[in-house]
CSV table of C-alpha atoms in Angstrom, one decimal:
chain,number,residue,atom,x,y,z
A,1,ALA,CA,-74.9,-30.6,-17.4
A,2,GLN,CA,-75.0,-30.5,-13.6
A,3,THR,CA,-78.2,-29.5,-11.8
A,4,VAL,CA,-78.7,-27.4,-8.5
A,5,THR,CA,-81.7,-27.0,-6.9
A,6,GLN,CA,-82.3,-24.4,-4.2
A,7,SER,CA,-85.5,-25.2,-2.7
A,8,GLN,CA,-86.2,-22.1,-0.6
A,9,PRO,CA,-86.7,-19.0,-2.9
A,10,GLU,CA,-86.9,-16.7,0.1
A,11,MET,CA,-86.0,-16.6,3.7
A,12,SER,CA,-86.3,-14.2,6.7
A,13,VAL,CA,-84.0,-14.2,9.7
A,14,GLN,CA,-83.9,-12.0,12.7
A,15,GLU,CA,-80.7,-10.5,13.2
A,16,ALA,CA,-78.3,-11.8,15.5
A,17,GLU,CA,-79.9,-15.5,14.7
A,18,THR,CA,-78.9,-18.1,12.7
A,19,VAL,CA,-80.6,-19.1,9.4
A,20,THR,CA,-80.0,-22.2,7.1
A,21,LEU,CA,-79.9,-21.9,3.3
A,22,SER,CA,-80.7,-25.3,1.7
A,23,CYS,CA,-79.1,-26.8,-1.6
A,24,THR,CA,-79.0,-30.0,-3.1
A,25,TYR,CA,-77.1,-31.0,-6.7
A,26,ASP,CA,-77.1,-33.9,-9.0
A,27,THR,CA,-73.8,-35.4,-10.3
A,28,SER,CA,-72.5,-38.5,-11.1
A,29,GLU,CA,-69.0,-37.4,-10.6
A,30,SER,CA,-67.3,-38.0,-7.0
A,31,ASP,CA,-64.5,-35.0,-7.7
A,32,TYR,CA,-66.3,-31.8,-7.6
A,33,TYR,CA,-66.3,-28.3,-5.5
A,34,LEU,CA,-69.3,-26.7,-4.0
A,35,PHE,CA,-69.7,-23.1,-3.3
A,36,TRP,CA,-72.2,-20.2,-2.3
A,37,TYR,CA,-71.9,-16.9,-3.8
A,38,LYS,CA,-74.1,-13.8,-2.0
A,39,GLN,CA,-75.4,-11.0,-4.4
A,40,PRO,CA,-76.5,-8.1,-2.4
A,41,PRO,CA,-78.3,-5.4,-3.9
A,42,SER,CA,-75.5,-4.0,-6.2
A,43,ARG,CA,-75.4,-7.1,-8.0
A,44,GLN,CA,-71.7,-7.9,-7.2
A,45,MET,CA,-71.1,-11.3,-6.8
A,46,ILE,CA,-69.0,-12.1,-3.5
A,47,LEU,CA,-67.6,-15.7,-2.5
A,48,VAL,CA,-68.6,-16.2,0.8
A,49,ILE,CA,-67.6,-20.0,1.0
A,50,ARG,CA,-66.3,-23.2,-0.8
A,51,GLN,CA,-66.3,-26.8,-0.3
A,52,GLU,CA,-64.0,-29.8,-2.0
A,53,ALA,CA,-65.9,-32.8,-2.5
A,54,TYR,CA,-62.8,-34.8,-1.3
A,55,LYS,CA,-63.1,-33.1,1.9
A,56,GLN,CA,-65.3,-34.7,4.7
A,57,GLN,CA,-65.1,-31.7,7.2
A,58,ASN,CA,-67.1,-29.2,6.7
A,59,ALA,CA,-65.8,-25.7,5.5
A,60,THR,CA,-66.1,-22.4,7.9
A,61,GLU,CA,-65.5,-18.9,7.6
A,62,ASN,CA,-65.9,-16.7,10.1
A,63,ARG,CA,-70.0,-16.8,11.0
A,64,PHE,CA,-70.9,-19.0,7.5
A,65,SER,CA,-70.3,-22.6,7.9
A,66,VAL,CA,-71.6,-25.3,5.8
A,67,ASN,CA,-73.0,-28.9,6.7
A,68,PHE,CA,-71.9,-30.8,3.5
A,69,GLN,CA,-73.5,-34.5,3.0
A,70,LYS,CA,-71.9,-36.0,0.1
A,71,ALA,CA,-74.0,-38.8,-0.1
A,72,ALA,CA,-77.4,-37.3,0.0
A,73,LYS,CA,-76.0,-34.6,-2.8
A,74,SER,CA,-76.7,-31.9,0.3
A,75,PHE,CA,-74.5,-28.4,0.7
A,76,SER,CA,-76.6,-26.5,3.1
A,77,LEU,CA,-75.4,-22.9,4.4
A,78,LYS,CA,-75.4,-21.8,8.3
A,79,ILE,CA,-75.2,-18.1,8.6
A,80,SER,CA,-74.9,-17.7,12.6
A,81,ASP,CA,-75.4,-14.4,14.1
A,82,SER,CA,-76.9,-12.8,11.4
A,83,GLN,CA,-76.3,-9.1,10.5
A,84,LEU,CA,-77.8,-6.8,8.9
A,85,GLY,CA,-75.4,-6.9,5.9
A,86,ASP,CA,-76.4,-10.4,5.3
A,87,ALA,CA,-79.4,-9.5,3.7
A,88,ALA,CA,-78.6,-11.0,-0.4
A,89,MET,CA,-79.5,-13.3,-2.6
A,90,TYR,CA,-77.1,-16.5,-2.0
A,91,PHE,CA,-76.5,-18.6,-4.7
A,92,CYS,CA,-75.3,-22.2,-4.5
A,93,ALA,CA,-72.8,-23.6,-7.2
A,94,TYR,CA,-71.4,-26.6,-8.2
A,95,ARG,CA,-68.1,-27.1,-10.2
A,96,SER,CA,-66.6,-30.5,-11.6
A,97,ALA,CA,-62.7,-31.2,-10.7
A,98,TRP,CA,-62.3,-31.9,-14.5
A,99,GLU,CA,-64.8,-30.8,-16.7
A,100,ILE,CA,-63.1,-28.6,-19.3
A,101,GLY,CA,-63.8,-25.1,-18.9
A,102,ASN,CA,-64.5,-25.3,-15.3
A,103,GLN,CA,-67.7,-23.7,-16.0
A,104,PHE,CA,-69.7,-23.3,-12.3
A,105,TYR,CA,-73.6,-24.5,-12.5
A,106,PHE,CA,-75.5,-22.2,-10.0
A,107,GLY,CA,-78.8,-22.6,-8.4
A,108,THR,CA,-82.0,-19.8,-8.7
A,109,GLY,CA,-81.0,-18.8,-5.6
A,110,THR,CA,-82.6,-17.8,-2.1
A,111,SER,CA,-83.2,-14.4,-1.3
A,112,LEU,CA,-82.3,-13.6,2.7
A,113,THR,CA,-84.0,-10.7,4.3
A,114,VAL,CA,-82.5,-9.7,8.0
A,115,ILE,CA,-85.1,-8.3,10.1
A,116,PRO,CA,-84.0,-5.4,12.6
B,1,SER,CA,-53.5,-7.4,-8.1
B,2,GLN,CA,-56.2,-9.6,-10.3
B,3,THR,CA,-59.2,-7.1,-11.6
B,4,ILE,CA,-62.3,-7.7,-14.0
B,5,HIS,CA,-63.7,-5.0,-15.6
B,6,GLN,CA,-66.8,-4.9,-17.5
B,7,TRP,CA,-68.7,-2.3,-19.2
B,8,PRO,CA,-71.1,-0.5,-19.4
B,9,ALA,CA,-73.1,-0.8,-16.3
B,10,THR,CA,-76.1,0.4,-18.0
B,11,LEU,CA,-77.5,-0.2,-21.5
B,12,VAL,CA,-80.9,0.7,-23.0
B,13,GLN,CA,-81.1,-0.5,-26.9
B,14,PRO,CA,-84.2,-0.6,-29.3
B,15,VAL,CA,-85.2,-4.1,-30.6
B,16,GLY,CA,-83.3,-4.9,-33.6
B,17,SER,CA,-79.9,-3.0,-32.5
B,18,PRO,CA,-76.6,-4.6,-32.3
B,19,LEU,CA,-75.0,-5.5,-29.2
B,20,SER,CA,-71.2,-5.3,-27.7
B,21,LEU,CA,-70.5,-5.9,-24.2
B,22,GLU,CA,-66.9,-6.1,-23.1
B,23,CYS,CA,-64.9,-7.7,-19.9
B,24,THR,CA,-61.0,-7.6,-19.5
B,25,VAL,CA,-58.8,-8.7,-16.4
B,26,GLU,CA,-56.0,-7.5,-15.3
B,27,GLY,CA,-52.8,-9.2,-13.0
B,28,THR,CA,-53.6,-12.6,-14.7
B,29,SER,CA,-52.7,-14.8,-17.9
B,30,ASN,CA,-54.6,-17.4,-19.8
B,31,PRO,CA,-57.9,-17.0,-17.8
B,32,ASN,CA,-60.7,-19.0,-18.3
B,33,LEU,CA,-63.8,-16.3,-19.3
B,34,TYR,CA,-67.4,-16.8,-19.1
B,35,TRP,CA,-70.7,-14.6,-19.7
B,36,TYR,CA,-73.7,-15.3,-17.4
B,37,ARG,CA,-77.1,-14.1,-18.0
B,38,GLN,CA,-79.3,-13.6,-15.2
B,39,ALA,CA,-83.0,-12.8,-15.9
B,40,ALA,CA,-85.4,-11.0,-13.3
B,41,GLY,CA,-85.8,-13.0,-10.5
B,42,ARG,CA,-83.7,-16.1,-11.5
B,43,GLY,CA,-80.8,-17.7,-11.3
B,44,LEU,CA,-77.3,-17.3,-13.3
B,45,GLN,CA,-77.5,-18.6,-17.0
B,46,LEU,CA,-74.1,-19.8,-18.9
B,47,LEU,CA,-74.0,-18.2,-22.0
B,48,PHE,CA,-70.2,-18.5,-23.1
B,49,TYR,CA,-67.1,-19.4,-22.0
B,50,SER,CA,-63.4,-19.5,-23.0
B,51,VAL,CA,-60.2,-21.4,-22.3
B,52,GLY,CA,-58.2,-19.7,-24.6
B,53,ILE,CA,-57.9,-16.7,-27.8
B,54,GLY,CA,-60.2,-17.8,-30.3
B,55,GLN,CA,-62.1,-20.2,-28.4
B,56,ILE,CA,-65.4,-20.2,-27.4
B,57,SER,CA,-68.0,-22.5,-26.4
B,58,SER,CA,-71.6,-21.8,-26.5
B,59,GLU,CA,-74.1,-23.5,-23.7
B,60,VAL,CA,-77.5,-22.1,-25.1
B,61,PRO,CA,-78.2,-21.4,-28.8
B,62,GLN,CA,-79.6,-18.2,-29.0
B,63,ASN,CA,-79.1,-14.7,-31.4
B,64,LEU,CA,-76.1,-13.9,-29.1
B,65,SER,CA,-72.1,-14.3,-29.6
B,66,ALA,CA,-68.9,-14.2,-28.0
B,67,SER,CA,-65.3,-13.5,-29.0
B,68,ARG,CA,-62.1,-13.1,-27.1
B,69,PRO,CA,-59.8,-11.4,-29.4
B,70,GLN,CA,-56.9,-11.4,-27.0
B,71,ASP,CA,-56.1,-13.3,-23.8
B,72,ARG,CA,-57.8,-10.9,-21.4
B,73,GLN,CA,-60.5,-9.5,-23.3
B,74,PHE,CA,-64.2,-11.0,-23.9
B,75,ILE,CA,-66.7,-9.6,-25.8
B,76,LEU,CA,-70.5,-10.9,-25.9
B,77,SER,CA,-72.5,-9.7,-29.1
B,78,SER,CA,-75.6,-9.4,-31.0
B,79,LYS,CA,-76.5,-8.2,-34.6
B,80,LYS,CA,-79.8,-7.8,-33.6
B,81,LEU,CA,-81.5,-7.5,-29.8
B,82,LEU,CA,-84.8,-9.2,-29.0
B,83,LEU,CA,-86.9,-8.4,-26.0
B,84,SER,CA,-85.9,-11.6,-24.4
B,85,ASP,CA,-82.4,-10.6,-24.3
B,86,SER,CA,-83.0,-8.0,-21.5
B,87,GLY,CA,-81.1,-8.9,-18.3
B,88,PHE,CA,-78.4,-8.4,-16.3
B,89,TYR,CA,-75.1,-9.9,-17.9
B,90,LEU,CA,-72.2,-10.9,-15.5
B,91,CYS,CA,-68.7,-11.5,-16.6
B,92,ALA,CA,-66.2,-13.5,-14.6
B,93,TRP,CA,-62.9,-15.5,-14.7
B,94,ASN,CA,-61.2,-18.1,-13.0
B,95,ILE,CA,-57.4,-20.3,-13.3
B,96,TYR,CA,-58.1,-23.7,-14.6
B,97,ALA,CA,-54.9,-24.6,-13.1
B,98,ASP,CA,-56.3,-24.0,-9.4
B,99,SER,CA,-59.2,-25.8,-9.5
B,100,ASN,CA,-60.1,-25.1,-6.1
B,101,TYR,CA,-60.7,-21.5,-7.3
B,102,GLY,CA,-64.0,-19.5,-7.5
B,103,TYR,CA,-65.0,-17.2,-10.2
B,104,THR,CA,-64.2,-13.6,-9.7
B,105,PHE,CA,-67.1,-11.6,-11.5
B,106,GLY,CA,-67.3,-8.4,-13.1
B,107,SER,CA,-69.9,-6.0,-11.4
B,108,GLY,CA,-72.1,-6.4,-14.7
B,109,THR,CA,-74.2,-4.5,-16.9
B,110,ARG,CA,-78.0,-3.9,-16.9
B,111,LEU,CA,-79.0,-4.4,-20.5
B,112,THR,CA,-82.8,-3.6,-21.2
B,113,VAL,CA,-84.3,-3.7,-24.7
B,114,VAL,CA,-87.2,-1.5,-25.6
C-alpha cells in the first residue's frame, strides 16, 4: 500500500491571506493521481483539486493551486485569498493509475482554521 | 446526474449488537464502491472495496464485513459490534474507466457504540 503523509495536523491563516498545506507520499509507481479533499464540519467530503502525475503543469482551481514536485514526491496545496468558508479538514490522497480497485490512500489530514 | 445515498446518518448501538449500513448509487452503472472509516481526529481508513457484484476486497482484518448484492448497492455489516467500531463511516464510488476521476462520497454515518 502507498503511504501519504501530512505533517501539519493544524494550520491557521488570516482571512484574505495565503496558506500552504503540505503533503508527501511514497510510491514506486510512475503513473498515479493526486487529490486534495476538503471536509467541512458537515463531514461531507468535497474534491478540491486533482493532479495527474504525468503532467508537469501544476493544477489550478480558482483560489486553489498545487505545487507538484514529482521527484521529491511532494504535493502541496496553496489557498489564496483565504475565506471563512475554507475552514475545514483537508486531506491529501493518492491513487494508482493501475491498481485494481482504484482505491485511494489518504493522509491523516490538516485542520485549517481561518481567522477573521 | 449521479448521486450517492448513505443511511442512516446517525446510529447509537450497544456493544454486541448487529450493524447494517447501506449505500446506494444512482445514475451510473458498474461503479467501484468503497467503505471508509474515519476515527475521531484521524484520517480515512479503507475498509472494503468492490469492483463488481459479489466481489469484495478487504483491506483491514476486523469484525466487519461487506456485501454487494446489487450493482449499485453496498452494505457494511457486523454481527457483534465492539466499542472500537465507533467512528464515522463513509461510502464512496468512482468509475474505473475514468482514471482521473475522484471519489464521490456519501454524507456519512456517525456510529457510536455504547
